[in-house]
CSV table of C-alpha atoms in Angstrom, one decimal:
chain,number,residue,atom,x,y,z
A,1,UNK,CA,-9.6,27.9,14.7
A,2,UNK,CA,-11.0,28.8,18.3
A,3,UNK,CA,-12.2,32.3,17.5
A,4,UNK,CA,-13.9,30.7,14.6
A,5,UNK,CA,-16.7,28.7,17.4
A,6,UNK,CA,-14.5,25.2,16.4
A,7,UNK,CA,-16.5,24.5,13.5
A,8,UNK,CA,-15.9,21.2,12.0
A,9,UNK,CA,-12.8,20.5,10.7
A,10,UNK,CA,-10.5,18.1,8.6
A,11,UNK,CA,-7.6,16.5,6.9
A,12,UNK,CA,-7.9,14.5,4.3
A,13,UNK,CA,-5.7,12.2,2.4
A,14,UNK,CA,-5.5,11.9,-1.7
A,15,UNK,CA,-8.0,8.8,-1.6
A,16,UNK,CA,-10.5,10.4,1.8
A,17,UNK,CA,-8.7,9.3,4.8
A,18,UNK,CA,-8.8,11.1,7.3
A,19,UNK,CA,-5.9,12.6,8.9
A,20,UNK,CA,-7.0,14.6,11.5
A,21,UNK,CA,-10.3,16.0,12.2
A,22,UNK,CA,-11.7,18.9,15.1
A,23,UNK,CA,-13.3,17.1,17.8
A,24,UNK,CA,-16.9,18.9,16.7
A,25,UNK,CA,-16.2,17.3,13.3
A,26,UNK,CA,-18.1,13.5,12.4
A,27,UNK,CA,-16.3,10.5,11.6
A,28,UNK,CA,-16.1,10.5,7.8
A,29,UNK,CA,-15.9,7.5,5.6
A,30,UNK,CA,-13.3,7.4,3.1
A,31,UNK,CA,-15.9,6.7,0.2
A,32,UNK,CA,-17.8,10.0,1.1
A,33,UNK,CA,-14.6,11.9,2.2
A,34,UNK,CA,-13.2,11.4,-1.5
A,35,UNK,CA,-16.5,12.8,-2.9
A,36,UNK,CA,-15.7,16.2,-1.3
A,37,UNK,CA,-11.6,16.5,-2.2
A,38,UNK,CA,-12.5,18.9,-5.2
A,39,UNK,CA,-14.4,21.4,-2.8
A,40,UNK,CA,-10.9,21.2,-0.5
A,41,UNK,CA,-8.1,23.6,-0.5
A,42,UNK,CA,-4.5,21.9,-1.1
A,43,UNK,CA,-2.2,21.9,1.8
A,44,UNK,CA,1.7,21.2,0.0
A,45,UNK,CA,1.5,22.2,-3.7
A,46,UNK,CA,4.7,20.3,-3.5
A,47,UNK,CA,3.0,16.9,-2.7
A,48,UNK,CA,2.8,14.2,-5.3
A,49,UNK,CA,-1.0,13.0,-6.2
A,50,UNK,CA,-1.1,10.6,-3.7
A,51,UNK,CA,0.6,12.2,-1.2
A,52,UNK,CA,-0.8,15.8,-1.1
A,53,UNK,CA,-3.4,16.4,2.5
A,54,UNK,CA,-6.2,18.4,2.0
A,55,UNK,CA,-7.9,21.0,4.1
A,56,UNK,CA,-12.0,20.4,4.2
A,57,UNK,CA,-14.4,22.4,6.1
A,58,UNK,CA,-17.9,21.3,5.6
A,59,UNK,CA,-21.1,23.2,5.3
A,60,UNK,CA,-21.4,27.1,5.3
A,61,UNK,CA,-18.4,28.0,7.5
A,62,UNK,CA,-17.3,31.3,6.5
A,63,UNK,CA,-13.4,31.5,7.1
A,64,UNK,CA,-11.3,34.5,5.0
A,65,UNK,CA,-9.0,33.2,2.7
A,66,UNK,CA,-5.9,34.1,4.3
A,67,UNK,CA,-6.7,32.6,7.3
A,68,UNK,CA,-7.7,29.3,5.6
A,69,UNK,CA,-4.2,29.4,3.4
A,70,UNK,CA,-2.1,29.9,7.1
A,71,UNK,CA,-4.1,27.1,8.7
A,72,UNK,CA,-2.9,24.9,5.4
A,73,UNK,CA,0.7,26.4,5.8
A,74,UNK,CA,0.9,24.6,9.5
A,75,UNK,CA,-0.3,21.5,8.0
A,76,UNK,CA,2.1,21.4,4.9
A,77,UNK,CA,4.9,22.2,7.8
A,78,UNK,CA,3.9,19.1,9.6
A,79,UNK,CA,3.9,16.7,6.2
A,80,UNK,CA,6.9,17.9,5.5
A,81,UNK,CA,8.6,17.1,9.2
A,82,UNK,CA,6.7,14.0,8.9
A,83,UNK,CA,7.9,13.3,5.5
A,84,UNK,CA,11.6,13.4,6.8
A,85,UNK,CA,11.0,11.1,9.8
A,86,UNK,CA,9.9,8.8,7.2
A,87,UNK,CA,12.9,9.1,5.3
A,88,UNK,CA,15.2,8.8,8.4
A,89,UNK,CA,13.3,5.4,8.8
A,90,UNK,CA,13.0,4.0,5.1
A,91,UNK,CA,17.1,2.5,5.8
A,92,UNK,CA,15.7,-1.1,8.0
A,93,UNK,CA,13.0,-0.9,5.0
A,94,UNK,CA,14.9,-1.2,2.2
A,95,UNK,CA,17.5,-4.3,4.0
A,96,UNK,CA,14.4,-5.7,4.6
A,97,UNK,CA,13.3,-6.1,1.0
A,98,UNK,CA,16.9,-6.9,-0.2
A,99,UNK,CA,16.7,-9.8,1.5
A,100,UNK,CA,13.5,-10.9,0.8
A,101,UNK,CA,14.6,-10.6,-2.9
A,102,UNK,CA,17.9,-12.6,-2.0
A,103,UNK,CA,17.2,-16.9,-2.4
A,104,UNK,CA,16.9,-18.6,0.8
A,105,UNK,CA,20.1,-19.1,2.2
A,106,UNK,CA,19.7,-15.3,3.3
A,107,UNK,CA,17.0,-16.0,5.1
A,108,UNK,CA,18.8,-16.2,8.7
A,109,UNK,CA,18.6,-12.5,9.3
A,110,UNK,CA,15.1,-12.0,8.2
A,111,UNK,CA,13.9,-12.0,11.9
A,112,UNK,CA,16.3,-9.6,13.1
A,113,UNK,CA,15.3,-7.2,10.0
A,114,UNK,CA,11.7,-7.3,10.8
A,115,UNK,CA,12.5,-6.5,14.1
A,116,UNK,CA,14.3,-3.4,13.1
A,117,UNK,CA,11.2,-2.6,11.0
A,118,UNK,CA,8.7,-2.6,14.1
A,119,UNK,CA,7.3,-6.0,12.7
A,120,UNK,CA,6.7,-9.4,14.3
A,121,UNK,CA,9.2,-12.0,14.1
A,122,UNK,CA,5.7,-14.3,13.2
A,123,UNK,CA,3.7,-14.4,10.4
A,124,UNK,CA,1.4,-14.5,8.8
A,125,UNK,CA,2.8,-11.7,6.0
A,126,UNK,CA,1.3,-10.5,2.9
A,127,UNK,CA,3.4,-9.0,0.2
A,128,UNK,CA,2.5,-6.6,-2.8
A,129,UNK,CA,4.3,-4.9,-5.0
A,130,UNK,CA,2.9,-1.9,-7.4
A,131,UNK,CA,4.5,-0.4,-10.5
A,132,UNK,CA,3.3,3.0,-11.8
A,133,UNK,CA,5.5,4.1,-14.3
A,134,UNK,CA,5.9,7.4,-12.1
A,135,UNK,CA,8.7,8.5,-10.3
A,136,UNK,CA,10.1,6.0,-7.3
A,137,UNK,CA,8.7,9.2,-4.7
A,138,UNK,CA,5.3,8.9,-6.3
A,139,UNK,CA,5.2,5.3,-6.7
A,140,UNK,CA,5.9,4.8,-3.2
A,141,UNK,CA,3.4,8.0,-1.9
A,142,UNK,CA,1.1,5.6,-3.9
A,143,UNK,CA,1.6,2.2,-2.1
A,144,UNK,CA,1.9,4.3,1.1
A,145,UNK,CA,-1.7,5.5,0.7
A,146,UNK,CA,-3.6,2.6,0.0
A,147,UNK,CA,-1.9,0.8,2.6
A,148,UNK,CA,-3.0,3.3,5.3
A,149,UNK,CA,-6.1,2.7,5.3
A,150,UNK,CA,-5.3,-0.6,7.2
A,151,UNK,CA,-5.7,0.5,10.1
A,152,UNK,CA,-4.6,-3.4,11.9
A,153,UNK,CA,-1.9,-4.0,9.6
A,154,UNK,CA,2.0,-2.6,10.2
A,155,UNK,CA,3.6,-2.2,6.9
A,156,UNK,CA,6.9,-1.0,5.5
A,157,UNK,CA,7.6,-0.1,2.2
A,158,UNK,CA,10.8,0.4,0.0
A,159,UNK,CA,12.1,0.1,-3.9
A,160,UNK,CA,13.2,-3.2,-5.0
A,161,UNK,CA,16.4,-3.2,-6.8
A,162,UNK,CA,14.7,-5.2,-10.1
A,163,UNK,CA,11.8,-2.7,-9.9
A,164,UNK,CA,9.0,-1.5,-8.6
A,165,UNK,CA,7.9,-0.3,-4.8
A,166,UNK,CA,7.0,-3.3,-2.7
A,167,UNK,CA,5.4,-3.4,1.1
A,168,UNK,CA,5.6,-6.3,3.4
A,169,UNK,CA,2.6,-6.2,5.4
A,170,UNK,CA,2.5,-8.1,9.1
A,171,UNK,CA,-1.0,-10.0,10.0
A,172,UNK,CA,-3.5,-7.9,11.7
A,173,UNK,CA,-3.5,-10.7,14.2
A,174,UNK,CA,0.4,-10.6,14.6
A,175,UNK,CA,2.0,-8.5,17.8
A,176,UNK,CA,3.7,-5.9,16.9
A,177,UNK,CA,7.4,-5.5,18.3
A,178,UNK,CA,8.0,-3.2,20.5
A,179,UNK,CA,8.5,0.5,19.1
A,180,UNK,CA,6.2,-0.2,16.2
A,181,UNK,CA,3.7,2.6,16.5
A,182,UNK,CA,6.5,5.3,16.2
A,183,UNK,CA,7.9,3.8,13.0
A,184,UNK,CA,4.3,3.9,11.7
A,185,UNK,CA,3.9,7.7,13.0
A,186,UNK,CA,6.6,8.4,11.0
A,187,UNK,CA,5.7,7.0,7.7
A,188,UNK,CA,3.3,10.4,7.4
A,189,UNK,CA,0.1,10.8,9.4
A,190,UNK,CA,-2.0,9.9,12.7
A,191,UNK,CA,-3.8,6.6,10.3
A,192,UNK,CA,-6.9,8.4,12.1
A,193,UNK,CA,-8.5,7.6,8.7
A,194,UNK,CA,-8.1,3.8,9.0
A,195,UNK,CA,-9.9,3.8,12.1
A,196,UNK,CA,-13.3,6.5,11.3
A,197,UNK,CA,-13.2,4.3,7.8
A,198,UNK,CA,-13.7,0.9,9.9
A,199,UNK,CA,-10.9,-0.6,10.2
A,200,UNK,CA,-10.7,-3.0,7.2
A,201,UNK,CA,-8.6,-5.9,6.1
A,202,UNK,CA,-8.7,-7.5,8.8
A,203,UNK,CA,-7.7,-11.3,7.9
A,204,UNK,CA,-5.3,-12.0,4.7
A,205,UNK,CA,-8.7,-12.5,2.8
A,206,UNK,CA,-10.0,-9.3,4.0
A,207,UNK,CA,-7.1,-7.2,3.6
A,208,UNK,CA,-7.2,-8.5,-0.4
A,209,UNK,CA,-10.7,-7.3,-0.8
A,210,UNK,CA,-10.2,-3.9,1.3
A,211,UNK,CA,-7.0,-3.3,-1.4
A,212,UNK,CA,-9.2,-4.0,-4.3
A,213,UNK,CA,-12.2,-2.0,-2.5
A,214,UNK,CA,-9.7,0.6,-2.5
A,215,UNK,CA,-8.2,0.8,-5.3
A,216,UNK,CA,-10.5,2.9,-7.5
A,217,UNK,CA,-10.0,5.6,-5.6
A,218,UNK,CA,-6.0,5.3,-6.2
A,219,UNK,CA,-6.7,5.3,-9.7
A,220,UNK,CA,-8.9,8.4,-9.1
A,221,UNK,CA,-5.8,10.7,-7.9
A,222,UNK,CA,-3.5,10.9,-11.0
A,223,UNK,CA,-5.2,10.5,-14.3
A,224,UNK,CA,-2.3,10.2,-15.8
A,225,UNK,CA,-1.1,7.6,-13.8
A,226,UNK,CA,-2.1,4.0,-14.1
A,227,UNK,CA,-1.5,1.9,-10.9
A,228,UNK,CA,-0.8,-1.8,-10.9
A,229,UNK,CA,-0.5,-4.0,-7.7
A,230,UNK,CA,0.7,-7.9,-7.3
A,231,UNK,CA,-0.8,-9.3,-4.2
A,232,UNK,CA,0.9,-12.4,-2.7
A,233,UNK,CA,-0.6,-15.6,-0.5
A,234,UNK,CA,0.1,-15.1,3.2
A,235,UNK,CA,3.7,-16.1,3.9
A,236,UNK,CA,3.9,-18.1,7.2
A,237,UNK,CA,7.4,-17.3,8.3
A,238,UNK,CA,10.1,-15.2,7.8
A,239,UNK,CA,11.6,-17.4,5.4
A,240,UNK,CA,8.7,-17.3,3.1
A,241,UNK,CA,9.2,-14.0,2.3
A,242,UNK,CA,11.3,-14.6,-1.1
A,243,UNK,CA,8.5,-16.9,-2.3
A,244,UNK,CA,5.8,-14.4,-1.3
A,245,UNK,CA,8.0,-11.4,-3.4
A,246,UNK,CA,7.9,-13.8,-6.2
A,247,UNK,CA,4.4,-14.9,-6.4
A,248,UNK,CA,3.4,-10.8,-5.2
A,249,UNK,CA,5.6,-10.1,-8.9
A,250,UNK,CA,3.8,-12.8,-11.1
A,251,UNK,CA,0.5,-11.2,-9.8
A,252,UNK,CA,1.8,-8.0,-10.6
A,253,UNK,CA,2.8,-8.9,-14.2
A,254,UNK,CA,-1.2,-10.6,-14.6
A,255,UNK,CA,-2.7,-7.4,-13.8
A,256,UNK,CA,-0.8,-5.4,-16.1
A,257,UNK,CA,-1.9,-7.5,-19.2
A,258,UNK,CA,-5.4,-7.9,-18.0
A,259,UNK,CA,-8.0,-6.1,-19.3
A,260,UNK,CA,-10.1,-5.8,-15.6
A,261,UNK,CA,-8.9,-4.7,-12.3
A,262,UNK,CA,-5.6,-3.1,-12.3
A,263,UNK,CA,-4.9,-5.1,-8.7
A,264,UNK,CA,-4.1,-9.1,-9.1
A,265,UNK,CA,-3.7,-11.1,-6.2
A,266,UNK,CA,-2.4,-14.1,-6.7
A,267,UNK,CA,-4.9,-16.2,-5.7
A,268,UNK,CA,-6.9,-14.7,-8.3
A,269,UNK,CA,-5.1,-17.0,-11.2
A,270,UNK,CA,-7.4,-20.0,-11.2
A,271,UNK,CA,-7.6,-20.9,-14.8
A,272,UNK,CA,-4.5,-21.3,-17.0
A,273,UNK,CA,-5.6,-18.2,-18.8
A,274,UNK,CA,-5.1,-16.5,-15.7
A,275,UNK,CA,-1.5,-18.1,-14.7
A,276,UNK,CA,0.0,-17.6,-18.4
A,277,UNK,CA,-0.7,-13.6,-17.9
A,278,UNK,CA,1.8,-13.9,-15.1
A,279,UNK,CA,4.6,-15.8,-17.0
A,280,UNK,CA,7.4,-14.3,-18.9
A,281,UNK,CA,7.0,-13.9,-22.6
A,282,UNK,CA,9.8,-16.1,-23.3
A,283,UNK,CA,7.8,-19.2,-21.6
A,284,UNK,CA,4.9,-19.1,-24.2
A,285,UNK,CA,1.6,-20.8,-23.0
A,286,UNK,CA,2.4,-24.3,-24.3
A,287,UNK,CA,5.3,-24.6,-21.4
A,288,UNK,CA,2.5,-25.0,-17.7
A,289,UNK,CA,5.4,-27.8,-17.0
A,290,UNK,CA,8.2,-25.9,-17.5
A,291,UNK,CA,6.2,-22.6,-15.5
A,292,UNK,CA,5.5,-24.7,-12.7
A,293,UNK,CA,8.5,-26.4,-12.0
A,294,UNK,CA,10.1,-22.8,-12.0
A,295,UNK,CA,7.5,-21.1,-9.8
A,296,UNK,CA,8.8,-20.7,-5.8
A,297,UNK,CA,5.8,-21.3,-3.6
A,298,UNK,CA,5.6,-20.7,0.5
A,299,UNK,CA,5.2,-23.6,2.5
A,300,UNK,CA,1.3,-23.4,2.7
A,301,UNK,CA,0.0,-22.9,-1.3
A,302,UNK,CA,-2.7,-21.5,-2.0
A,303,UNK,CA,-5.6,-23.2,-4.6
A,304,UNK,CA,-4.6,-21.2,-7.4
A,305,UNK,CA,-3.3,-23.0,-11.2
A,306,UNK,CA,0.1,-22.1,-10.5
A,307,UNK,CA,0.8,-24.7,-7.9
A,308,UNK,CA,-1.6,-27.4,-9.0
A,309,UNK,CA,-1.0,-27.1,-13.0
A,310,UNK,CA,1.4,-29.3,-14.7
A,311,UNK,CA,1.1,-30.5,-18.0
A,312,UNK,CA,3.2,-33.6,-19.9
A,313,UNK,CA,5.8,-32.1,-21.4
């Protein structure tokens, strides 16, 4: 865009991150980037709802049409080399997550599959898991998304073989191992937005309140999707991990039968009310004994019902 005087110009994401942006062009929060998306021109009409990058050019630039629909050609061309690199990189994902569903006597190899991730060997971790009802590409553009936005945080993300797309997400805190940034520079884009949005999430409290602080704008991509997200505690160690999936599951199942926020973290169930939204039908909410004695917990609980509730049977 040279010839054009470099006006100011950007990429943005389904939910106002920015991608990339001309070095004339302002940082731009994510709040007011997402308030522009409908004056943007699609780059990949083959991009889900939460994955599709838009082209924005503020103001009165005048650029011909054609030229603006080859400049968004490049970009789709990028997202979709990026989108293969991803792919190329989702295998140390998804042995990750099978054995942080697996009990604990698979736990031994945990380190070694972080490693492989670009993760730290140390915690803490936070895990979350979101359901959608959409396809497993668009589920997972989904949690990808949000999950950008943190701009301290190394995630991966990957189905889990009883449902849903979860992400295990590494302590802003935490080092990362070595070869970290390219794993995350192939999961799609520059996280640029992360940063000119200010970096949030920073401790596991933080990074709770940033996901809910984001999720409006989730919902605000698909209307006909309805996203719901099950937070977990921080998980120490490596070894917490299968107790973090669990709880990050029994939040899940809370926020779809509340009636408020679509995004439960599991901390959030403080009243019994709260904890029986989380249990299975079959437990009725007469059994808090029989629900706690089943309910896995990492080795530093949280406050929440769920570990301190226990009724005479």
């Amino acid at each position: 865009m040279a010839h054009l005087g470099t006006p100011p110009c950007y990429v943005l994401s389904a939910t106002g991150r920015t991608i990339a942006r001309a070095p004339t062009a302002r940082a731009l929060p994510a709040a007011e980037a997402s308030r522009q998306l409908a004056s943007t021109l699609r780059v990949d009409p083959e991009a889900s709802p939460y994955g599709q990058w838009f082209l924005h050019l503020p103001g009165a630039v005048e650029v011909p049409p054609r030229m603006l629909h080859e400049i968004a050609e490049v970009f789709a061309q990028y997202r979709q080399g990026s989108l293969r690199r991803a792919a190329a990189a989702q295998a140390p994902a998804r042995e990750l997550l099978a054995l942080a569903e697996a009990e604990r006597s698979a736990a031994a190899p945990l380190p070694a599959a972080l490693r492989a991730c670009g993760l730290p060997e140390r915690g803490p971790y936070t895990v979350m898991v979101m359901a959608t009802g959409a396809e497993e590409s668009t589920e997972a553009d989904a949690l990808r998304e949000v999950l950008r936005h943190l701009a301290d945080h190394r995630f991966v993300t990957a189905r889990l073989a009883g449902g849903g797309t979860a992400a295990v997400i590494a302590g802003a805190d935490a080092e990362v191992a070595t070869g970290a940034d390219a794993r995350v520079a192939a999961a799609g884009d520059t996280g640029a937005g992360a940063a000119d949005s200010g970096s949030p999430g920073g401790s596991p409290d933080g990074l709770v309140a940033a996901l809910k602080g984001l999720w409006p704008a989730l919902r605000a991509c698909d209307g006909a999707t309805l996203p719901y997200g099950g937070i977990s505690a921080p998980a120490a160690t490596p070894a917490d991990l299968n107790g973090a999936l669990v709880q990050a599951r029994y939040a899940l199942t809370a926020a779809r039968r509340a009636e408020g926020p679509n995004l439960t973290a599991v901390d959030d169930l403080t009243t019994l009310e709260a904890c029986s939204r989380g249990s299975p039908p079959t437990y009725g909410r007469r059994s808090a004994s029989t629900r706690w004695a089943r309910w896995p917990t990492v080795r530093t609980p949280p406050t929440g019902c769920c570990w301190r509730l226990s009724t005479p049977s």
